[in-house]
PDB file of C-alpha atoms in Angstrom:
ATOM      1  CA  ILE A 964       7.122   1.660  24.544  1.00  0.00           C
ATOM      2  CA  GLU A 965       9.520  -1.301  24.398  1.00  0.00           C
ATOM      3  CA  PHE A 966       7.334  -3.058  21.823  1.00  0.00           C
ATOM      4  CA  TYR A 967       7.804  -0.128  19.437  1.00  0.00           C
ATOM      5  CA  ASN A 968      11.504   0.173  20.191  1.00  0.00           C
ATOM      6  CA  LYS A 969      11.851  -3.453  19.050  1.00  0.00           C
ATOM      7  CA  ARG A 970       9.772  -2.827  15.912  1.00  0.00           C
ATOM      8  CA  ARG A 971      11.983   0.157  15.055  1.00  0.00           C
ATOM      9  CA  LYS A 972      15.121  -2.022  15.261  1.00  0.00           C
ATOM     10  CA  GLU A 973      13.452  -4.667  13.068  1.00  0.00           C
ATOM     11  CA  LEU A 974      12.577  -1.969  10.551  1.00  0.00           C
ATOM     12  CA  LEU A 975      16.262  -1.055  10.238  1.00  0.00           C
ATOM     13  CA  ALA A 976      16.934  -4.512   8.781  1.00  0.00           C
ATOM     14  CA  THR A 977      14.017  -4.273   6.330  1.00  0.00           C
ATOM     15  CA  LYS A 978      14.303  -2.927   2.789  1.00  0.00           C
ATOM     16  CA  PRO A 979      11.648  -1.685   0.390  1.00  0.00           C
ATOM     17  CA  ASN A 980      10.242  -4.491  -1.748  1.00  0.00           C
ATOM     18  CA  PRO A 981       9.461  -4.406  -5.504  1.00  0.00           C
ATOM     19  CA  ALA A 982       5.967  -3.002  -4.766  1.00  0.00           C
ATOM     20  CA  HIS A 983       7.374  -0.004  -2.844  1.00  0.00           C
ATOM     21  CA  ILE A 984       9.899   0.615  -5.623  1.00  0.00           C
ATOM     22  CA  ALA A 985       7.264   0.381  -8.371  1.00  0.00           C
ATOM     23  CA  ILE A 986       5.002   2.861  -6.572  1.00  0.00           C
ATOM     24  CA  ALA A 987       7.896   5.311  -6.293  1.00  0.00           C
ATOM     25  CA  GLU A 988       8.552   4.829 -10.034  1.00  0.00           C
ATOM     26  CA  LEU A 989       4.901   5.643 -10.749  1.00  0.00           C
ATOM     27  CA  GLU A 990       5.453   9.027  -9.120  1.00  0.00           C
ATOM     28  CA  LYS A 991       7.894   9.911 -11.953  1.00  0.00           C
ATOM     29  CA  HIS A 992       4.998   9.713 -14.418  1.00  0.00           C
ATOM     30  CA  PHE A 993       1.897  10.687 -12.424  1.00  0.00           C
ATOM     31  CA  ASP A 994       0.802  12.762  -9.466  1.00  0.00           C
ATOM     32  CA  VAL A 995       0.774  10.041  -6.775  1.00  0.00           C
ATOM     33  CA  GLU A 996      -0.419  10.216  -3.189  1.00  0.00           C
ATOM     34  CA  VAL A 997       0.362   7.096  -1.189  1.00  0.00           C
ATOM     35  CA  VAL A 998      -2.063   6.430   1.646  1.00  0.00           C
ATOM     36  CA  THR A 999      -0.780   3.679   3.907  1.00  0.00           C
ATOM     37  CA  GLN A1000      -1.939   1.952   7.053  1.00  0.00           C
ATOM     38  CA  ASN A1001       1.620   0.753   7.646  1.00  0.00           C
ATOM     39  CA  VAL A1002       3.752   2.639  10.156  1.00  0.00           C
ATOM     40  CA  ASP A1003       7.099   1.953   8.484  1.00  0.00           C
ATOM     41  CA  ASP A1004       9.102   4.300   6.265  1.00  0.00           C
ATOM     42  CA  LEU A1005       9.551   1.869   3.355  1.00  0.00           C
ATOM     43  CA  HIS A1006       7.651   4.027   0.851  1.00  0.00           C
ATOM     44  CA  GLU A1007       9.899   6.982   1.618  1.00  0.00           C
ATOM     45  CA  ARG A1008      13.041   4.840   1.422  1.00  0.00           C
ATOM     46  CA  ALA A1009      11.870   3.562  -1.961  1.00  0.00           C
ATOM     47  CA  GLY A1010      11.580   7.158  -3.163  1.00  0.00           C
ATOM     48  CA  SER A1011       7.928   8.150  -2.724  1.00  0.00           C
ATOM     49  CA  THR A1012       7.596  11.775  -1.671  1.00  0.00           C
ATOM     50  CA  HIS A1013       3.866  12.133  -0.988  1.00  0.00           C
ATOM     51  CA  VAL A1014       2.965   9.615   1.718  1.00  0.00           C
ATOM     52  CA  ILE A1015       0.015   9.897   4.096  1.00  0.00           C
ATOM     53  CA  HIS A1016       0.486   7.628   7.119  1.00  0.00           C
ATOM     54  CA  LEU A1017      -2.967   6.883   8.494  1.00  0.00           C
ATOM     55  CA  HIS A1018      -1.766   5.028  11.589  1.00  0.00           C
ATOM     56  CA  GLY A1019       1.326   7.045  12.409  1.00  0.00           C
ATOM     57  CA  GLU A1020       5.029   6.635  11.855  1.00  0.00           C
ATOM     58  CA  LEU A1021       7.367   4.327  13.713  1.00  0.00           C
ATOM     59  CA  MET A1022      10.340   6.653  13.262  1.00  0.00           C
ATOM     60  CA  LYS A1023       8.565   9.523  15.066  1.00  0.00           C
ATOM     61  CA  ALA A1024       7.473  10.256  18.624  1.00  0.00           C
ATOM     62  CA  CYS A1025       4.806  12.481  20.111  1.00  0.00           C
ATOM     63  CA  SER A1026       3.244  13.771  23.309  1.00  0.00           C
ATOM     64  CA  SER A1027       1.423  11.235  25.438  1.00  0.00           C
ATOM     65  CA  ARG A1028      -0.957  14.025  26.523  1.00  0.00           C
ATOM     66  CA  GLU A1029      -1.782  15.247  23.003  1.00  0.00           C
ATOM     67  CA  PRO A1030      -0.636  12.573  20.551  1.00  0.00           C
ATOM     68  CA  GLN A1031      -2.367  14.178  17.576  1.00  0.00           C
ATOM     69  CA  ASN A1032      -0.970  17.662  18.144  1.00  0.00           C
ATOM     70  CA  LEU A1033       1.595  18.056  15.360  1.00  0.00           C
ATOM     71  CA  ASP A1034       3.410  20.714  17.414  1.00  0.00           C
ATOM     72  CA  TYR A1035       4.579  17.874  19.667  1.00  0.00           C
ATOM     73  CA  VAL A1036       5.531  15.348  16.976  1.00  0.00           C
ATOM     74  CA  CYS A1037       9.247  14.874  16.423  1.00  0.00           C
ATOM     75  CA  THR A1038      11.433  12.642  14.310  1.00  0.00           C
ATOM     76  CA  LEU A1039      13.639  10.463  16.455  1.00  0.00           C
ATOM     77  CA  PRO A1040      17.297  11.543  16.365  1.00  0.00           C
ATOM     78  CA  SER A1041      18.433   8.301  14.731  1.00  0.00           C
ATOM     79  CA  PRO A1042      16.747   5.195  13.339  1.00  0.00           C
ATOM     80  CA  ASP A1043      18.004   3.091  16.249  1.00  0.00           C
ATOM     81  CA  ALA A1044      16.963   5.581  18.924  1.00  0.00           C
ATOM     82  CA  ASP A1045      14.872   4.182  21.762  1.00  0.00           C
ATOM     83  CA  ILE A1046      12.102   6.018  23.606  1.00  0.00           C
ATOM     84  CA  LYS A1047      12.646   5.620  27.333  1.00  0.00           C
ATOM     85  CA  LEU A1048      10.540   6.370  30.386  1.00  0.00           C
ATOM     86  CA  GLY A1049      11.400   9.893  31.396  1.00  0.00           C
ATOM     87  CA  ASP A1050      11.924  11.144  27.781  1.00  0.00           C
ATOM     88  CA  LEU A1051       9.707  14.181  27.469  1.00  0.00           C
ATOM     89  CA  ALA A1052       7.787  15.735  24.595  1.00  0.00           C
ATOM     90  CA  ALA A1053       7.843  19.487  24.039  1.00  0.00           C
ATOM     91  CA  ASP A1054       4.715  19.862  26.213  1.00  0.00           C
ATOM     92  CA  GLY A1055       6.449  18.167  29.179  1.00  0.00           C
ATOM     93  CA  SER A1056       4.500  14.883  28.932  1.00  0.00           C
ATOM     94  CA  GLN A1057       6.050  11.459  28.435  1.00  0.00           C
ATOM     95  CA  LEU A1058       7.252  10.921  24.868  1.00  0.00           C
ATOM     96  CA  ARG A1059       5.470   8.025  23.152  1.00  0.00           C
ATOM     97  CA  PRO A1060       5.573   6.437  19.703  1.00  0.00           C
ATOM     98  CA  TYR A1061       3.731   8.423  17.051  1.00  0.00           C
ATOM     99  CA  ILE A1062       1.328   5.545  16.410  1.00  0.00           C
ATOM    100  CA  VAL A1063      -2.459   5.635  16.369  1.00  0.00           C
ATOM    101  CA  TRP A1064      -3.516   3.235  19.109  1.00  0.00           C
ATOM    102  CA  PHE A1065      -6.832   1.392  19.239  1.00  0.00           C
ATOM    103  CA  GLY A1066      -9.629   3.739  20.222  1.00  0.00           C
ATOM    104  CA  GLU A1067      -7.805   6.873  19.028  1.00  0.00           C
ATOM    105  CA  ALA A1068      -8.923   9.002  16.099  1.00  0.00           C
ATOM    106  CA  VAL A1069      -7.051   8.679  12.802  1.00  0.00           C
ATOM    107  CA  PRO A1070      -5.767  12.238  12.344  1.00  0.00           C
ATOM    108  CA  MET A1071      -4.642  11.859   8.718  1.00  0.00           C
ATOM    109  CA  MET A1072      -7.995  10.507   7.540  1.00  0.00           C
ATOM    110  CA  GLU A1073      -9.165  13.894   6.273  1.00  0.00           C
ATOM    111  CA  ASP A1074      -5.968  14.309   4.213  1.00  0.00           C
ATOM    112  CA  ALA A1075      -6.517  10.857   2.726  1.00  0.00           C
ATOM    113  CA  VAL A1076     -10.122  11.677   1.801  1.00  0.00           C
ATOM    114  CA  LEU A1077      -9.051  14.926   0.136  1.00  0.00           C
ATOM    115  CA  ALA A1078      -6.355  13.160  -1.878  1.00  0.00           C
ATOM    116  CA  LEU A1079      -8.782  10.462  -2.963  1.00  0.00           C
ATOM    117  CA  ARG A1080     -11.524  12.859  -4.055  1.00  0.00           C
ATOM    118  CA  ASP A1081      -9.179  14.264  -6.705  1.00  0.00           C
ATOM    119  CA  ALA A1082      -7.778  10.909  -7.868  1.00  0.00           C
ATOM    120  CA  ASP A1083      -8.283   9.547 -11.368  1.00  0.00           C
ATOM    121  CA  ALA A1084      -7.302   6.113 -10.104  1.00  0.00           C
ATOM    122  CA  PHE A1085      -7.401   4.365  -6.741  1.00  0.00           C
ATOM    123  CA  VAL A1086      -5.127   1.371  -6.191  1.00  0.00           C
ATOM    124  CA  ILE A1087      -5.929  -0.774  -3.156  1.00  0.00           C
ATOM    125  CA  ILE A1088      -3.060  -3.049  -2.196  1.00  0.00           C
ATOM    126  CA  GLY A1089      -3.065  -5.978   0.207  1.00  0.00           C
ATOM    127  CA  THR A1090      -5.977  -5.166   2.485  1.00  0.00           C
ATOM    128  CA  SER A1091      -9.181  -6.961   3.404  1.00  0.00           C
ATOM    129  CA  LEU A1092     -11.055  -3.638   3.542  1.00  0.00           C
ATOM    130  CA  ASN A1093     -12.372  -4.646   6.950  1.00  0.00           C
ATOM    131  CA  VAL A1094     -10.497  -2.169   9.148  1.00  0.00           C
ATOM    132  CA  TYR A1095     -12.247   1.161   9.613  1.00  0.00           C
ATOM    133  CA  PRO A1096     -11.984   4.024   9.078  1.00  0.00           C
ATOM    134  CA  ALA A1097      -9.461   3.188   6.295  1.00  0.00           C
ATOM    135  CA  ALA A1098     -11.887   0.752   4.667  1.00  0.00           C
ATOM    136  CA  SER A1099     -14.331   3.624   4.160  1.00  0.00           C
ATOM    137  CA  LEU A1100     -11.943   5.454   1.839  1.00  0.00           C
ATOM    138  CA  LEU A1101     -13.351   3.556  -1.146  1.00  0.00           C
ATOM    139  CA  GLN A1102     -16.637   5.434  -0.819  1.00  0.00           C
ATOM    140  CA  TYR A1103     -14.806   8.715  -1.509  1.00  0.00           C
ATOM    141  CA  ALA A1104     -13.485   7.619  -4.916  1.00  0.00           C
ATOM    142  CA  ARG A1105     -14.819   9.697  -7.778  1.00  0.00           C
ATOM    143  CA  HIS A1106     -17.397   7.842  -9.831  1.00  0.00           C
ATOM    144  CA  THR A1107     -15.081   8.126 -12.852  1.00  0.00           C
ATOM    145  CA  ALA A1108     -11.958   6.892 -11.027  1.00  0.00           C
ATOM    146  CA  GLU A1109     -10.436   3.609 -12.091  1.00  0.00           C
ATOM    147  CA  ILE A1110     -10.263   1.217  -9.134  1.00  0.00           C
ATOM    148  CA  TYR A1111      -7.592  -1.480  -8.951  1.00  0.00           C
ATOM    149  CA  VAL A1112      -7.351  -4.074  -6.209  1.00  0.00           C
ATOM    150  CA  ILE A1113      -4.106  -5.997  -5.828  1.00  0.00           C
ATOM    151  CA  ASP A1114      -4.498  -8.909  -3.438  1.00  0.00           C
ATOM    152  CA  PRO A1115      -4.329 -12.701  -3.793  1.00  0.00           C
ATOM    153  CA  ASN A1116      -7.643 -12.810  -1.906  1.00  0.00           C
ATOM    154  CA  THR A1117     -10.861 -11.084  -2.864  1.00  0.00           C
ATOM    155  CA  PRO A1118     -11.666  -8.296  -0.413  1.00  0.00           C
ATOM    156  CA  GLU A1119     -15.247  -7.207   0.196  1.00  0.00           C
ATOM    157  CA  LEU A1120     -15.850  -4.413  -2.336  1.00  0.00           C
ATOM    158  CA  GLY A1121     -19.614  -4.068  -1.991  1.00  0.00           C
ATOM    159  CA  ILE A1122     -21.089  -1.980  -4.786  1.00  0.00           C
ATOM    160  CA  TYR A1123     -17.586  -1.285  -6.152  1.00  0.00           C
ATOM    161  CA  ARG A1124     -16.988  -4.922  -7.168  1.00  0.00           C
ATOM    162  CA  TYR A1125     -18.340  -4.181 -10.664  1.00  0.00           C
ATOM    163  CA  ARG A1126     -15.955  -1.254 -11.171  1.00  0.00           C
ATOM    164  CA  ALA A1127     -12.824  -2.719  -9.671  1.00  0.00           C
ATOM    165  CA  HIS A1128     -10.091  -4.423 -11.649  1.00  0.00           C
ATOM    166  CA  HIS A1129      -8.887  -7.244  -9.406  1.00  0.00           C
ATOM    167  CA  ILE A1130      -5.273  -8.333  -9.817  1.00  0.00           C
ATOM    168  CA  GLN A1131      -5.231 -11.560  -7.844  1.00  0.00           C
ATOM    169  CA  LYS A1132      -1.512 -11.547  -7.008  1.00  0.00           C
ATOM    170  CA  ASN A1133       0.607 -10.497  -4.062  1.00  0.00           C
ATOM    171  CA  ALA A1134       1.859  -6.927  -3.990  1.00  0.00           C
ATOM    172  CA  THR A1135       5.468  -7.685  -4.977  1.00  0.00           C
ATOM    173  CA  ILE A1136       4.253  -9.119  -8.298  1.00  0.00           C
ATOM    174  CA  GLY A1137       0.954  -7.340  -8.921  1.00  0.00           C
ATOM    175  CA  VAL A1138       2.065  -3.764  -8.196  1.00  0.00           C
ATOM    176  CA  PRO A1139       5.019  -3.763 -10.636  1.00  0.00           C
ATOM    177  CA  GLU A1140       2.744  -5.312 -13.318  1.00  0.00           C
ATOM    178  CA  LEU A1141       0.079  -2.622 -12.830  1.00  0.00           C
ATOM    179  CA  VAL A1142       2.647   0.188 -12.741  1.00  0.00           C
ATOM    180  CA  ASP A1143       4.177  -1.011 -16.035  1.00  0.00           C
ATOM    181  CA  LYS A1144       0.692  -1.192 -17.569  1.00  0.00           C
ATOM    182  CA  LEU A1145      -0.240   2.340 -16.399  1.00  0.00           C
ATOM    183  CA  ILE A1146       3.034   3.860 -17.594  1.00  0.00           C
ATOM    184  CA  GLN A1147       2.732   2.178 -21.010  1.00  0.00           C
ATOM    185  CA  ALA A1148      -0.881   3.336 -21.379  1.00  0.00           C
ATOM    186  CA  HIS A1149      -0.028   6.950 -20.486  1.00  0.00           C
ATOM    187  CA  PRO A1150       3.598   7.627 -21.468  1.00  0.00           C
TER     188      PRO A1150
END
């Protein structure tokens, strides 16, 4: 619990970067669903309104007995709130961070798959595509969807390598460039 209390305090000092801000700007022009493996709230703070958090949310807590039961998920009362031993969830169990721990199912995976199946474009940002089940999302992209990969390294794309447009830059530079390009192409 203390590890996540410390991460929450660190998050308070962190601000959205140009990539988060560009993605939020994209939402003003297109129907955008952000699927993130990050547990921070930087997309929301940048202005994105449709964010699917695959691995949970640092600013929320849940039941230790039923961590995936949304009836027992709550937003912490303030950004600097700590979870302490003895703090109870609505089901009477110990409150714990709303984070998907190793070995647990990824409850938002189905929502991510549904969002991706309808997407005209899929932008993959800063991931090796080696962590499952998130790495499997690429297989759900429509065969007509444009695929963009923004990463200074070349992730393993398998059969998708021929369809993907690779922007070999870090997110803070590559995402704003792609967003400008997409907005100009489809005003």
